[in-house]
Amino acid sequence: MNRAATGTFQTAPPRAALLAILGCLVACATLACCGEQAASSLDPAAEKAALLKRDHEWQIAVAEKKDAAKIASFFTADGIMFGSGEATVAGREALTKSVADLVAGPAFKDEWTWSRVELSPDGRLAYLIGTTNITTYDASGHPVTNHARLINVWRKDPDGVWRCIVDAWVDPPAADTAAGAHATAGAANP
């Protein structure tokens, strides 16, 4: 079910959740061994700073909610987006449509923070791990804020621009959900 249509996250079937986690692990393993040798001129701190600057520009575009094509331009042409129980959205055109549907509501808000940023040895791939709070609407039209764990995989394209390959989120563990960290119904995030 599409998050844009209902504004809610659904629990994924165990197999789908395992496949999503496996995909993220494969991406992380690829990052760990993808570069044969880092270029001697690579400055990891500068590359991480450039990536985080690009991510911050993406956050601003999302917050402005005005231009779905601009928001989708932060993805690679073959980028994908998926979450727990959500259909996979693949390709720039589909991402643009999905983003347009998502940001259409006045209560929409998507804020994320990163707790880990890892760069491949050659400086061409990176992954970021963190959390997201996303406010959409439930089937009744009421704002609902969902909290999820987030992983993004980014690639530095030949033009030197960082673009997101994978934007994926998963529901927090059951212990977090039981403590009220999964969904807050009835009001948008303050």
mmCIF file of C-alpha atoms in Angstrom:
data_model
loop_
_atom_site.group_PDB
_atom_site.id
_atom_site.type_symbol
_atom_site.label_atom_id
_atom_site.label_comp_id
_atom_site.label_asym_id
_atom_site.label_seq_id
_atom_site.Cartn_x
_atom_site.Cartn_y
_atom_site.Cartn_z
ATOM 1 C CA MET A 1 0.000 0.000 0.000
ATOM 2 C CA ASN A 2 1.346 3.421 -0.902
ATOM 3 C CA ARG A 3 2.132 5.729 1.999
ATOM 4 C CA ALA A 4 0.943 8.689 -0.077
ATOM 5 C CA ALA A 5 -2.504 7.167 -0.519
ATOM 6 C CA THR A 6 -3.231 6.435 3.131
ATOM 7 C CA GLY A 7 -0.646 8.339 5.070
ATOM 8 C CA THR A 8 0.096 5.330 7.226
ATOM 9 C CA PHE A 9 2.848 2.805 7.497
ATOM 10 C CA GLN A 10 1.887 -0.838 7.560
ATOM 11 C CA THR A 11 3.859 -3.698 8.979
ATOM 12 C CA ALA A 12 5.560 -5.615 6.203
ATOM 13 C CA PRO A 13 5.155 -9.360 5.929
ATOM 14 C CA PRO A 14 8.183 -11.047 7.531
ATOM 15 C CA ARG A 15 9.611 -12.160 4.166
ATOM 16 C CA ALA A 16 9.360 -8.667 2.664
ATOM 17 C CA ALA A 17 10.975 -7.143 5.751
ATOM 18 C CA LEU A 18 13.795 -9.664 5.590
ATOM 19 C CA LEU A 19 14.353 -8.936 1.900
ATOM 20 C CA ALA A 20 14.474 -5.192 2.594
ATOM 21 C CA ILE A 21 16.969 -5.695 5.400
ATOM 22 C CA LEU A 22 19.013 -8.067 3.238
ATOM 23 C CA GLY A 23 19.111 -5.454 0.462
ATOM 24 C CA CYS A 24 20.407 -2.833 2.874
ATOM 25 C CA LEU A 25 23.033 -5.252 4.210
ATOM 26 C CA VAL A 26 24.206 -6.026 0.671
ATOM 27 C CA ALA A 27 24.540 -2.289 -0.003
ATOM 28 C CA CYS A 28 26.534 -1.850 3.202
ATOM 29 C CA ALA A 29 28.791 -4.818 2.383
ATOM 30 C CA THR A 30 29.350 -3.424 -1.099
ATOM 31 C CA LEU A 31 30.429 -0.127 0.429
ATOM 32 C CA ALA A 32 32.822 -1.901 2.757
ATOM 33 C CA CYS A 33 34.715 -3.565 -0.089
ATOM 34 C CA CYS A 34 33.949 -1.581 -3.240
ATOM 35 C CA GLY A 35 37.094 0.491 -3.547
ATOM 36 C CA GLU A 36 40.290 -1.345 -4.365
ATOM 37 C CA GLN A 37 42.302 1.552 -3.066
ATOM 38 C CA ALA A 38 41.249 5.040 -2.060
ATOM 39 C CA ALA A 39 42.582 7.776 -4.289
ATOM 40 C CA SER A 40 45.501 9.513 -2.597
ATOM 41 C CA SER A 41 43.807 12.875 -3.091
ATOM 42 C CA LEU A 42 40.550 11.756 -1.443
ATOM 43 C CA ASP A 43 39.715 13.771 1.661
ATOM 44 C CA PRO A 44 37.065 11.681 3.480
ATOM 45 C CA ALA A 45 36.070 14.529 5.792
ATOM 46 C CA ALA A 46 35.541 16.871 2.836
ATOM 47 C CA GLU A 47 33.529 14.222 0.949
ATOM 48 C CA LYS A 48 31.314 13.569 3.977
ATOM 49 C CA ALA A 49 30.801 17.319 4.365
ATOM 50 C CA ALA A 50 29.847 17.632 0.677
ATOM 51 C CA LEU A 51 27.410 14.725 1.016
ATOM 52 C CA LEU A 52 25.804 16.153 4.144
ATOM 53 C CA LYS A 53 25.532 19.562 2.447
ATOM 54 C CA ARG A 54 23.738 17.917 -0.483
ATOM 55 C CA ASP A 55 21.455 16.033 1.922
ATOM 56 C CA HIS A 56 20.677 19.319 3.708
ATOM 57 C CA GLU A 57 19.709 20.872 0.351
ATOM 58 C CA TRP A 58 17.361 17.910 -0.141
ATOM 59 C CA GLN A 59 15.805 18.498 3.291
ATOM 60 C CA ILE A 60 15.173 22.135 2.386
ATOM 61 C CA ALA A 61 13.520 21.135 -0.919
ATOM 62 C CA VAL A 62 11.293 18.654 0.940
ATOM 63 C CA ALA A 63 10.356 21.255 3.572
ATOM 64 C CA GLU A 64 9.375 23.760 0.868
ATOM 65 C CA LYS A 65 6.991 21.147 -0.668
ATOM 66 C CA LYS A 66 6.758 23.146 -3.896
ATOM 67 C CA ASP A 67 8.597 21.231 -6.572
ATOM 68 C CA ALA A 68 8.294 17.434 -6.731
ATOM 69 C CA ALA A 69 10.662 17.278 -9.711
ATOM 70 C CA LYS A 70 13.310 19.182 -7.741
ATOM 71 C CA ILE A 71 12.894 16.835 -4.774
ATOM 72 C CA ALA A 72 13.120 13.773 -7.041
ATOM 73 C CA SER A 73 16.239 15.206 -8.707
ATOM 74 C CA PHE A 74 18.181 14.295 -5.574
ATOM 75 C CA PHE A 75 17.769 10.644 -6.648
ATOM 76 C CA THR A 76 19.773 8.889 -9.339
ATOM 77 C CA ALA A 77 17.792 8.280 -12.541
ATOM 78 C CA ASP A 78 17.307 4.668 -11.416
ATOM 79 C CA GLY A 79 16.847 5.501 -7.719
ATOM 80 C CA ILE A 80 14.373 3.659 -5.525
ATOM 81 C CA MET A 81 12.334 4.481 -2.442
ATOM 82 C CA PHE A 82 10.584 1.972 -0.184
ATOM 83 C CA GLY A 83 9.532 1.437 3.397
ATOM 84 C CA SER A 84 7.974 -1.115 5.694
ATOM 85 C CA GLY A 85 4.878 -2.459 3.975
ATOM 86 C CA GLU A 86 5.193 0.026 1.122
ATOM 87 C CA ALA A 87 5.426 -0.582 -2.587
ATOM 88 C CA THR A 88 8.826 0.106 -4.115
ATOM 89 C CA VAL A 89 8.924 3.280 -6.192
ATOM 90 C CA ALA A 90 11.643 3.101 -8.851
ATOM 91 C CA GLY A 91 12.906 5.563 -11.439
ATOM 92 C CA ARG A 92 12.852 9.347 -11.579
ATOM 93 C CA GLU A 93 9.396 9.637 -13.203
ATOM 94 C CA ALA A 94 7.728 7.362 -10.639
ATOM 95 C CA LEU A 95 9.612 9.072 -7.809
ATOM 96 C CA THR A 96 8.438 12.498 -9.005
ATOM 97 C CA LYS A 97 4.798 11.341 -9.039
ATOM 98 C CA SER A 98 5.088 9.661 -5.646
ATOM 99 C CA VAL A 99 6.731 12.735 -4.116
ATOM 100 C CA ALA A 100 4.056 15.011 -5.622
ATOM 101 C CA ASP A 101 1.337 12.867 -4.013
ATOM 102 C CA LEU A 102 3.186 12.813 -0.695
ATOM 103 C CA VAL A 103 3.783 16.545 -0.337
ATOM 104 C CA ALA A 104 0.286 17.549 -1.496
ATOM 105 C CA GLY A 105 -1.239 17.642 1.990
ATOM 106 C CA PRO A 106 -0.803 20.730 4.169
ATOM 107 C CA ALA A 107 0.254 18.661 7.212
ATOM 108 C CA PHE A 108 2.984 16.800 5.311
ATOM 109 C CA LYS A 109 6.327 17.049 7.009
ATOM 110 C CA ASP A 110 9.411 14.839 6.688
ATOM 111 C CA GLU A 111 12.359 15.479 8.944
ATOM 112 C CA TRP A 112 15.352 13.217 9.318
ATOM 113 C CA THR A 113 18.611 13.107 11.223
ATOM 114 C CA TRP A 114 21.697 10.981 10.657
ATOM 115 C CA SER A 115 23.554 9.067 13.350
ATOM 116 C CA ARG A 116 26.078 7.428 11.025
ATOM 117 C CA VAL A 117 27.717 8.426 7.742
ATOM 118 C CA GLU A 118 30.071 5.955 6.016
ATOM 119 C CA LEU A 119 32.037 6.555 2.839
ATOM 120 C CA SER A 120 33.464 3.881 0.528
ATOM 121 C CA PRO A 121 37.268 3.801 0.215
ATOM 122 C CA ASP A 122 37.127 5.337 -3.271
ATOM 123 C CA GLY A 123 34.734 8.102 -2.175
ATOM 124 C CA ARG A 124 32.062 7.252 -4.775
ATOM 125 C CA LEU A 125 29.464 5.556 -2.549
ATOM 126 C CA ALA A 126 28.165 6.294 0.924
ATOM 127 C CA TYR A 127 25.462 5.188 3.271
ATOM 128 C CA LEU A 128 23.721 7.190 5.970
ATOM 129 C CA ILE A 129 21.772 5.689 8.870
ATOM 130 C CA GLY A 130 19.382 7.653 11.054
ATOM 131 C CA THR A 131 15.763 8.290 11.925
ATOM 132 C CA THR A 132 12.853 10.028 10.260
ATOM 133 C CA ASN A 133 9.612 11.570 11.481
ATOM 134 C CA ILE A 134 7.086 11.837 8.684
ATOM 135 C CA THR A 135 3.635 13.372 8.995
ATOM 136 C CA THR A 136 0.974 12.416 6.461
ATOM 137 C CA TYR A 137 -2.753 11.667 6.672
ATOM 138 C CA ASP A 138 -4.611 8.541 7.712
ATOM 139 C CA ALA A 139 -7.648 7.207 5.810
ATOM 140 C CA SER A 140 -9.898 9.580 7.815
ATOM 141 C CA GLY A 141 -7.899 12.631 6.802
ATOM 142 C CA HIS A 142 -6.278 13.137 10.199
ATOM 143 C CA PRO A 143 -2.556 13.916 10.427
ATOM 144 C CA VAL A 144 -0.429 10.998 11.613
ATOM 145 C CA THR A 145 3.255 11.183 12.480
ATOM 146 C CA ASN A 146 5.252 8.009 11.956
ATOM 147 C CA HIS A 147 8.716 7.428 13.336
ATOM 148 C CA ALA A 148 11.043 5.078 11.477
ATOM 149 C CA ARG A 149 14.648 4.045 11.097
ATOM 150 C CA LEU A 150 16.155 5.298 7.858
ATOM 151 C CA ILE A 151 18.969 4.268 5.537
ATOM 152 C CA ASN A 152 20.065 6.079 2.395
ATOM 153 C CA VAL A 153 22.660 4.884 -0.080
ATOM 154 C CA TRP A 154 24.252 7.675 -2.130
ATOM 155 C CA ARG A 155 26.473 7.686 -5.210
ATOM 156 C CA LYS A 156 28.757 10.427 -6.444
ATOM 157 C CA ASP A 157 27.932 10.573 -10.149
ATOM 158 C CA PRO A 158 30.484 11.346 -12.903
ATOM 159 C CA ASP A 159 29.350 14.995 -12.835
ATOM 160 C CA GLY A 160 30.597 15.175 -9.220
ATOM 161 C CA VAL A 161 27.094 15.475 -7.714
ATOM 162 C CA TRP A 162 25.933 13.206 -4.886
ATOM 163 C CA ARG A 163 22.571 11.527 -5.614
ATOM 164 C CA CYS A 164 20.525 9.071 -3.570
ATOM 165 C CA ILE A 165 20.320 5.531 -4.983
ATOM 166 C CA VAL A 166 18.154 4.052 -2.203
ATOM 167 C CA ASP A 167 15.883 5.785 0.319
ATOM 168 C CA ALA A 168 14.504 3.121 2.671
ATOM 169 C CA TRP A 169 12.821 3.232 6.045
ATOM 170 C CA VAL A 170 11.744 0.499 8.431
ATOM 171 C CA ASP A 171 9.488 0.508 11.439
ATOM 172 C CA PRO A 172 11.279 0.643 14.777
ATOM 173 C CA PRO A 173 11.564 -2.543 16.857
ATOM 174 C CA ALA A 174 8.449 -3.651 18.723
ATOM 175 C CA ALA A 175 9.875 -2.376 22.032
ATOM 176 C CA ASP A 176 10.054 1.142 20.578
ATOM 177 C CA THR A 177 6.548 0.821 19.134
ATOM 178 C CA ALA A 178 5.138 -0.327 22.467
ATOM 179 C CA ALA A 179 6.696 2.728 24.085
ATOM 180 C CA GLY A 180 4.794 4.984 21.667
ATOM 181 C CA ALA A 181 7.632 5.708 19.262
ATOM 182 C CA HIS A 182 5.844 4.371 16.173
ATOM 183 C CA ALA A 183 2.882 6.595 15.441
ATOM 184 C CA THR A 184 1.312 9.643 16.971
ATOM 185 C CA ALA A 185 -2.214 10.133 15.668
ATOM 186 C CA GLY A 186 -4.292 13.284 15.627
ATOM 187 C CA ALA A 187 -1.656 15.986 15.481
ATOM 188 C CA ALA A 188 1.277 16.915 13.355
ATOM 189 C CA ASN A 189 4.770 17.069 14.791
ATOM 190 C CA PRO A 190 5.318 20.349 16.638
#
